[in-house]
Amino acid sequence: MNGLSARRDAIKAITEYKTLYAPLDFSETSPTEVFGCNVFNDCVMRDRLPKNVYKSLKKTIELGEKLDASVADIVANAMKDWAIEKGATHFTHVFYPLTGLTAEKHDSFLVPDGKGSAIAEFSGKMLIQGEPDASSFPSGGLRATFEARGYTAWDVTSPAYILENPNGTFLCIPTAFVSWTGEALDKKTPLLRSMQALNKQAKRVLKIFGVETKLPVICYAGPEQEYFLIDRNFVFARPDLLIAGRTLFGAKPPKGQEFEDQYFGVIPRRVLSFMMEVDRELFKLGVPVKTRHNEVAPSQFEIAPIYEQGNLATDHNQLIMTVLRSVAKRYGMVCLLHEKPFAGINGSGKHLNYSIGNDEVGCLFDPGDTPHENAQFLVFCAAAIRALHKYGPLLRATVASASNDHRLGANEAPPAIMSVYLGEQLTDVFGQIKKGEVKGSKKKGVMNIGIDTLPPLPLDPGDRNRTSPFAFTGNRFEFRAVGSSMSIAGSQVALNTMMAESLDYVATELEKATAGKPDKLNAAVQGLLQKIMLEHDAVVFNGDGYSEEWHKEAARRGLANLKTTPEALSQLSAPSTIDLFTKYGVLTEAELRSREEIYLEQYCKSIETEANLMVRIATTIIFPAAFRYQNELAQACANLKAIGKEYGTTTLDQLTTNLRAMQKVTYELQTLVEGGKGDSAHTQATFYCNTILPAMREVRKHADLLETIIADDLWVLPSYMEMLFIR
Ligand code: ADP
Ligand code: MG
């Protein structure tokens, strides 16, 4: 397929797409009937489980108490009956390996009964534990191949659900994935561990403020997911999009091609149909999707759910990505979750809205209505500032990947320097605290009062700074550096653990200062907040994070700027990281080192694939097009010469020069990829970063220039203009 026929087919597809399912008529089916209809949720459990079993399970889910083994068989049985009524024949332990993907292995409910027939079986043991062969998943040396067995363990806090397929349905059970010696091989295990650490330290701080809560303090996450939709005809005609998920070549459209959204403000019809079906599918799975809209770039969109408990939000975000991909196909499109599918066009991220709290104590990043709550809020907020200052580079490492490197630090996404945006008012309050003269909120005039009598802080959530990687937005922090294709688990693991360490520090200091003297709390809080701001406010920055001055200023303040993945990943084995994670029981040193190794390997593999792909496309698609056009031009020149009308050969010269230059650098790239790469994962990654990527940029430079010279009908790769504007 080439560009021309892809263009024709894409245009046809736009008008001819068919919806697979008839649109739901909400006047007949109420949305509440649809929401969660495929989830083994609280209602279903209450209906189907004996009272005592239900109570015991609820305790495990809500209070994090150990699961009573005798309960598992009964739950499994109820779950099986429910699933079979919904047409399921198989069940799967869903897990989240370090590739960032979602993995599943299906097992049938049916077992032969020895009499030539079969019965449906699903025991407590099968619910609680699975044994997928772990050898094909990266373990970073944690496990030798002969110990290939890993096991999956039921995560009671994330409900089971049914996935539909036109050919039937199956039951999905969210699980943690560990080696047989108990080491985490996945993204969920450390997330659950980090939530435990956070809970313990947050409770100590709350206790000092006289707040007791039975429920664990948890993290909340609300991820806003960006993505591109491209007609699949274009993708089939572009091996780079098909294999690497991003364009390795592609000239910028001529100036004047407006990339401004107002031009395209209305969601295209096919896209809207797609969105409606996505929403419905996610509703059935109990994912509380809320908003959908156009994004900055043409053909770029966003979907965002209402925030949930961090672990559940993480599983749901994985489901969102799966559903986006599969529903797009039904409409003849491909959903691109790559962080930078098109050079020069805005990339896609995932804003992770993060806060901590629970149903009893509310959101701890919410200023609250009373002065007392305000003081407590300031303590949690200061703990976050301290955490970011101490462990910003670690947080940066959690979003390091080959694809996200194209985005971070470009003038569209927050830079790789981790700073905190507080907004004018909160900055003012903390500024006063730092000087030791708390007078009150800026607009309220000067009052010489203690923290306990600070007026309520009506923080303006509209107060936004889009250039900050970590921005306070009223009742949460918005971490904006996560890549669109990434799991949101890693960043939460870091945030929870960093917060736990800071809250531990805060609790220890306040416990010391108030031991036996509870009336000293006010003074102790003031003193501590002042100390934290004196030591850590270098991380606070409210200005333009994209500006050159900030890069210089950040260096002066001693903030790290880890521009590339190899640099950033070193943080995973830094002594400060190992101390932090081992102290709070989140990851062992071996687990951390294995993660660094795996992520470095992934980095190398993805760049190696792209480099090879680049050489292949150059050799088999671009050079032939160039030769053909060269031939035509040469023929035209010869013809003109024959009739005495020769007038120079500018285009032919330009083409020939660029083609030769491109052949040269392509050959160099090929030689580099085939040649030595260094032996440790780290030297290899550095080689790909510092040698291969620049060589790839050289190849692309020439190719993109050729695209602007060569006749459109010979250039078989669909252009940026076509891909982004035909939808
Ligand atoms: P915006 O684009 O203005 O940032 P959106 O409505 O697109 O806002 O997304 C905001 C996200 O933040 C939603 O997922 C929302 O549920 C989530 N959110 C709101 N409050 C909190 C909170 N306290 N903790 C975590 N996430 C939150
Ligand atoms: Mg948004």
mmCIF file of C-alpha atoms in Angstrom, residues 79-308:
data_model
loop_
_atom_site.group_PDB
_atom_site.id
_atom_site.type_symbol
_atom_site.label_atom_id
_atom_site.label_comp_id
_atom_site.label_asym_id
_atom_site.label_seq_id
_atom_site.Cartn_x
_atom_site.Cartn_y
_atom_site.Cartn_z
ATOM 1 C CA MET A 79 -17.520 -15.442 41.568
ATOM 2 C CA LYS A 80 -17.570 -18.443 39.270
ATOM 3 C CA ASP A 81 -21.381 -18.692 39.276
ATOM 4 C CA TRP A 82 -21.667 -14.990 38.573
ATOM 5 C CA ALA A 83 -19.124 -15.176 35.736
ATOM 6 C CA ILE A 84 -20.748 -18.204 34.141
ATOM 7 C CA GLU A 85 -24.130 -16.488 34.240
ATOM 8 C CA LYS A 86 -22.447 -13.699 32.318
ATOM 9 C CA GLY A 87 -21.262 -16.150 29.691
ATOM 10 C CA ALA A 88 -17.692 -16.653 30.876
ATOM 11 C CA THR A 89 -15.932 -19.901 30.063
ATOM 12 C CA HIS A 90 -12.464 -18.907 31.245
ATOM 13 C CA PHE A 91 -10.779 -16.968 33.990
ATOM 14 C CA THR A 92 -7.462 -15.164 34.020
ATOM 15 C CA HIS A 93 -5.154 -13.721 36.625
ATOM 16 C CA VAL A 94 -4.387 -10.310 35.184
ATOM 17 C CA PHE A 95 -0.992 -8.942 36.132
ATOM 18 C CA TYR A 96 1.226 -5.999 35.372
ATOM 19 C CA PRO A 97 4.799 -6.993 34.466
ATOM 20 C CA LEU A 98 7.636 -4.493 34.265
ATOM 21 C CA THR A 99 7.098 -4.031 30.546
ATOM 22 C CA GLY A 100 4.307 -1.650 31.585
ATOM 23 C CA LEU A 101 1.754 -3.752 29.726
ATOM 24 C CA THR A 102 -1.123 -5.822 31.004
ATOM 25 C CA ALA A 103 -0.595 -9.590 30.934
ATOM 26 C CA GLU A 104 -3.147 -12.374 31.086
ATOM 27 C CA LYS A 105 -3.154 -16.143 30.810
ATOM 28 C CA HIS A 106 -6.508 -17.822 30.386
ATOM 29 C CA ASP A 107 -7.668 -21.015 32.064
ATOM 30 C CA SER A 108 -10.935 -22.749 31.457
ATOM 31 C CA PHE A 109 -13.416 -23.244 34.289
ATOM 32 C CA LEU A 110 -14.175 -26.645 32.821
ATOM 33 C CA VAL A 111 -12.450 -29.791 34.023
ATOM 34 C CA PRO A 112 -13.243 -33.357 32.854
ATOM 35 C CA ASP A 113 -15.341 -35.233 35.382
ATOM 36 C CA GLY A 114 -13.880 -38.638 34.358
ATOM 37 C CA LYS A 115 -17.210 -39.800 32.993
ATOM 38 C CA GLY A 116 -16.813 -38.247 29.566
ATOM 39 C CA SER A 117 -18.337 -34.973 30.639
ATOM 40 C CA ALA A 118 -16.996 -31.826 32.294
ATOM 41 C CA ILE A 119 -17.829 -29.743 35.343
ATOM 42 C CA ALA A 120 -17.100 -26.118 36.085
ATOM 43 C CA GLU A 121 -14.545 -25.757 38.844
ATOM 44 C CA PHE A 122 -12.997 -22.746 40.513
ATOM 45 C CA SER A 123 -11.616 -23.160 44.011
ATOM 46 C CA GLY A 124 -10.376 -20.665 46.544
ATOM 47 C CA LYS A 125 -6.849 -21.736 45.735
ATOM 48 C CA MET A 126 -7.359 -20.994 42.054
ATOM 49 C CA LEU A 127 -8.705 -17.586 42.972
ATOM 50 C CA ILE A 128 -5.913 -16.710 45.370
ATOM 51 C CA GLN A 129 -2.933 -17.971 43.458
ATOM 52 C CA GLY A 130 -1.938 -18.595 39.855
ATOM 53 C CA GLU A 131 1.304 -19.882 38.422
ATOM 54 C CA PRO A 132 2.089 -18.359 35.056
ATOM 55 C CA ASP A 133 5.449 -19.245 33.562
ATOM 56 C CA ALA A 134 7.446 -16.175 34.465
ATOM 57 C CA SER A 135 10.414 -16.870 32.230
ATOM 58 C CA SER A 136 9.257 -14.652 29.381
ATOM 59 C CA PHE A 137 8.806 -11.637 31.581
ATOM 60 C CA PRO A 138 11.755 -9.446 32.465
ATOM 61 C CA SER A 139 13.158 -10.125 35.911
ATOM 62 C CA GLY A 140 16.495 -8.325 35.626
ATOM 63 C CA GLY A 141 18.460 -11.208 37.066
ATOM 64 C CA LEU A 142 16.117 -11.751 40.003
ATOM 65 C CA ARG A 143 15.372 -15.214 38.852
ATOM 66 C CA ALA A 144 17.284 -17.814 36.869
ATOM 67 C CA THR A 145 15.414 -19.516 34.015
ATOM 68 C CA PHE A 146 15.325 -22.818 35.852
ATOM 69 C CA GLU A 147 13.364 -21.050 38.537
ATOM 70 C CA ALA A 148 10.953 -19.835 35.916
ATOM 71 C CA ARG A 149 7.951 -20.184 38.150
ATOM 72 C CA GLY A 150 6.450 -16.969 39.307
ATOM 73 C CA TYR A 151 3.114 -16.698 40.961
ATOM 74 C CA THR A 152 0.233 -14.311 40.852
ATOM 75 C CA ALA A 153 -1.648 -13.429 44.023
ATOM 76 C CA TRP A 154 -5.205 -12.126 44.137
ATOM 77 C CA ASP A 155 -5.394 -8.397 44.903
ATOM 78 C CA VAL A 156 -8.559 -8.232 46.964
ATOM 79 C CA THR A 157 -8.671 -4.441 46.797
ATOM 80 C CA SER A 158 -9.220 -4.314 43.022
ATOM 81 C CA PRO A 159 -12.467 -6.035 42.008
ATOM 82 C CA ALA A 160 -12.710 -8.849 39.467
ATOM 83 C CA TYR A 161 -14.496 -8.079 36.216
ATOM 84 C CA ILE A 162 -15.715 -9.604 32.972
ATOM 85 C CA LEU A 163 -14.210 -8.728 29.611
ATOM 86 C CA GLU A 164 -16.352 -9.175 26.535
ATOM 87 C CA ASN A 165 -15.441 -10.398 23.111
ATOM 88 C CA PRO A 166 -17.866 -11.051 20.234
ATOM 89 C CA ASN A 167 -17.050 -14.740 20.765
ATOM 90 C CA GLY A 168 -17.674 -14.903 24.485
ATOM 91 C CA THR A 169 -16.551 -13.456 27.783
ATOM 92 C CA PHE A 170 -13.991 -14.231 30.465
ATOM 93 C CA LEU A 171 -13.409 -13.414 34.111
ATOM 94 C CA CYS A 172 -10.433 -11.195 34.982
ATOM 95 C CA ILE A 173 -8.872 -11.218 38.435
ATOM 96 C CA PRO A 174 -6.370 -8.429 39.203
ATOM 97 C CA THR A 175 -3.251 -9.887 40.812
ATOM 98 C CA ALA A 176 0.228 -9.121 42.059
ATOM 99 C CA PHE A 177 3.072 -10.969 40.321
ATOM 100 C CA VAL A 178 6.023 -12.207 42.363
ATOM 101 C CA SER A 179 8.852 -14.691 42.024
ATOM 102 C CA TRP A 180 8.643 -17.917 44.005
ATOM 103 C CA THR A 181 10.983 -16.348 46.540
ATOM 104 C CA GLY A 182 8.634 -13.407 46.931
ATOM 105 C CA GLU A 183 10.443 -10.718 44.941
ATOM 106 C CA ALA A 184 8.257 -8.248 43.085
ATOM 107 C CA LEU A 185 8.252 -8.868 39.346
ATOM 108 C CA ASP A 186 5.522 -6.362 38.655
ATOM 109 C CA LYS A 187 4.196 -2.858 39.161
ATOM 110 C CA LYS A 188 1.429 -3.690 41.609
ATOM 111 C CA THR A 189 3.391 -5.299 44.433
ATOM 112 C CA PRO A 190 5.514 -2.231 45.274
ATOM 113 C CA LEU A 191 2.467 0.003 44.879
ATOM 114 C CA LEU A 192 0.612 -1.944 47.566
ATOM 115 C CA ARG A 193 3.703 -1.971 49.779
ATOM 116 C CA SER A 194 4.170 1.792 49.349
ATOM 117 C CA MET A 195 0.572 2.435 50.347
ATOM 118 C CA GLN A 196 1.169 0.535 53.564
ATOM 119 C CA ALA A 197 4.236 2.661 54.303
ATOM 120 C CA LEU A 198 2.309 5.841 53.577
ATOM 121 C CA ASN A 199 -0.562 4.760 55.811
ATOM 122 C CA LYS A 200 1.666 4.084 58.789
ATOM 123 C CA GLN A 201 3.457 7.448 58.723
ATOM 124 C CA ALA A 202 0.392 9.525 57.804
ATOM 125 C CA LYS A 203 -1.462 8.073 60.782
ATOM 126 C CA ARG A 204 1.321 9.141 63.138
ATOM 127 C CA VAL A 205 1.018 12.728 61.918
ATOM 128 C CA LEU A 206 -2.764 12.690 62.121
ATOM 129 C CA LYS A 207 -2.580 11.394 65.659
ATOM 130 C CA ILE A 208 -0.519 14.414 66.689
ATOM 131 C CA PHE A 209 -3.380 16.560 65.429
ATOM 132 C CA GLY A 210 -5.798 14.461 67.447
ATOM 133 C CA VAL A 211 -7.265 12.724 64.429
ATOM 134 C CA GLU A 212 -7.849 8.980 64.646
ATOM 135 C CA THR A 213 -9.061 6.886 61.739
ATOM 136 C CA LYS A 214 -9.876 3.206 61.421
ATOM 137 C CA LEU A 215 -9.463 3.254 57.678
ATOM 138 C CA PRO A 216 -6.000 3.167 56.165
ATOM 139 C CA VAL A 217 -4.724 6.436 54.740
ATOM 140 C CA ILE A 218 -4.359 5.824 51.028
ATOM 141 C CA CYS A 219 -3.263 7.681 47.936
ATOM 142 C CA TYR A 220 -5.741 8.824 45.321
ATOM 143 C CA ALA A 221 -4.939 9.064 41.640
ATOM 144 C CA GLY A 222 -6.770 10.738 38.782
ATOM 145 C CA PRO A 223 -4.849 10.195 35.542
ATOM 146 C CA GLU A 224 -5.717 12.316 32.509
ATOM 147 C CA GLN A 225 -4.885 10.225 29.455
ATOM 148 C CA GLU A 226 -3.875 11.767 26.122
ATOM 149 C CA TYR A 227 -3.805 9.876 22.831
ATOM 150 C CA PHE A 228 -3.809 10.223 19.045
ATOM 151 C CA LEU A 229 -6.235 8.609 16.632
ATOM 152 C CA ILE A 230 -4.978 7.899 13.119
ATOM 153 C CA ASP A 231 -6.806 6.170 10.305
ATOM 154 C CA ARG A 232 -5.490 2.654 10.098
ATOM 155 C CA ASN A 233 -4.878 2.888 6.345
ATOM 156 C CA PHE A 234 -2.113 5.353 7.091
ATOM 157 C CA VAL A 235 -0.648 3.130 9.752
ATOM 158 C CA PHE A 236 -0.538 0.152 7.382
ATOM 159 C CA ALA A 237 1.336 2.320 4.900
ATOM 160 C CA ARG A 238 3.859 3.426 7.550
ATOM 161 C CA PRO A 239 6.046 0.644 8.920
ATOM 162 C CA ASP A 240 7.405 3.080 11.511
ATOM 163 C CA LEU A 241 3.961 3.742 12.991
ATOM 164 C CA LEU A 242 3.068 0.088 12.754
ATOM 165 C CA ILE A 243 6.198 -1.231 14.483
ATOM 166 C CA ALA A 244 7.537 1.624 16.600
ATOM 167 C CA GLY A 245 4.318 3.532 17.260
ATOM 168 C CA ARG A 246 5.906 6.771 16.080
ATOM 169 C CA THR A 247 6.959 8.320 12.789
ATOM 170 C CA LEU A 248 10.711 8.067 12.223
ATOM 171 C CA PHE A 249 10.382 10.273 9.154
ATOM 172 C CA GLY A 250 8.011 13.033 8.150
ATOM 173 C CA ALA A 251 8.484 16.591 6.962
ATOM 174 C CA LYS A 252 6.703 19.313 8.848
ATOM 175 C CA PRO A 253 3.631 20.507 6.983
ATOM 176 C CA PRO A 254 4.161 23.841 5.224
ATOM 177 C CA LYS A 255 3.702 26.915 7.335
ATOM 178 C CA GLY A 256 0.141 28.081 7.311
ATOM 179 C CA GLN A 257 -1.258 24.645 8.012
ATOM 180 C CA GLU A 258 -2.953 25.722 11.181
ATOM 181 C CA PHE A 259 -2.378 23.427 14.099
ATOM 182 C CA GLU A 260 -4.620 25.510 16.241
ATOM 183 C CA ASP A 261 -7.415 23.723 17.884
ATOM 184 C CA GLN A 262 -10.196 26.240 17.510
ATOM 185 C CA TYR A 263 -10.132 25.288 13.848
ATOM 186 C CA PHE A 264 -11.029 21.758 14.836
ATOM 187 C CA GLY A 265 -12.918 22.385 18.024
ATOM 188 C CA VAL A 266 -15.802 20.126 17.156
ATOM 189 C CA ILE A 267 -15.002 16.466 17.689
ATOM 190 C CA PRO A 268 -15.128 14.690 14.290
ATOM 191 C CA ARG A 269 -18.109 12.385 13.874
ATOM 192 C CA ARG A 270 -16.217 9.115 13.662
ATOM 193 C CA VAL A 271 -14.069 10.095 16.628
ATOM 194 C CA LEU A 272 -17.104 10.980 18.697
ATOM 195 C CA SER A 273 -18.708 7.630 17.878
ATOM 196 C CA PHE A 274 -15.484 6.004 19.013
ATOM 197 C CA MET A 275 -15.470 8.011 22.255
ATOM 198 C CA MET A 276 -19.048 7.091 23.026
ATOM 199 C CA GLU A 277 -18.284 3.430 22.634
ATOM 200 C CA VAL A 278 -15.121 3.765 24.736
ATOM 201 C CA ASP A 279 -17.132 5.425 27.495
ATOM 202 C CA ARG A 280 -19.755 2.719 27.390
ATOM 203 C CA GLU A 281 -17.217 -0.107 27.496
ATOM 204 C CA LEU A 282 -15.450 1.534 30.415
ATOM 205 C CA PHE A 283 -18.720 2.193 32.204
ATOM 206 C CA LYS A 284 -19.499 -1.503 32.070
ATOM 207 C CA LEU A 285 -16.148 -2.127 33.719
ATOM 208 C CA GLY A 286 -16.887 0.362 36.458
ATOM 209 C CA VAL A 287 -14.268 2.855 35.302
ATOM 210 C CA PRO A 288 -15.665 6.293 36.204
ATOM 211 C CA VAL A 289 -14.698 8.105 33.013
ATOM 212 C CA LYS A 290 -15.825 11.679 33.140
ATOM 213 C CA THR A 291 -14.359 13.965 30.504
ATOM 214 C CA ARG A 292 -13.479 13.629 26.836
ATOM 215 C CA HIS A 293 -12.201 16.375 24.606
ATOM 216 C CA ASN A 294 -9.917 17.543 21.812
ATOM 217 C CA GLU A 295 -6.317 18.197 22.773
ATOM 218 C CA VAL A 296 -3.840 20.742 21.464
ATOM 219 C CA ALA A 297 -2.537 18.822 18.463
ATOM 220 C CA PRO A 298 -4.714 17.832 15.511
ATOM 221 C CA SER A 299 -6.091 14.298 15.958
ATOM 222 C CA GLN A 300 -5.096 14.337 19.629
ATOM 223 C CA PHE A 301 -7.643 13.739 22.374
ATOM 224 C CA GLU A 302 -7.941 13.223 26.110
ATOM 225 C CA ILE A 303 -9.991 11.024 28.384
ATOM 226 C CA ALA A 304 -10.094 11.432 32.161
ATOM 227 C CA PRO A 305 -11.846 9.460 34.877
ATOM 228 C CA ILE A 306 -12.835 10.672 38.315
ATOM 229 C CA TYR A 307 -10.020 9.961 40.760
ATOM 230 C CA GLU A 308 -10.007 6.743 42.759
#
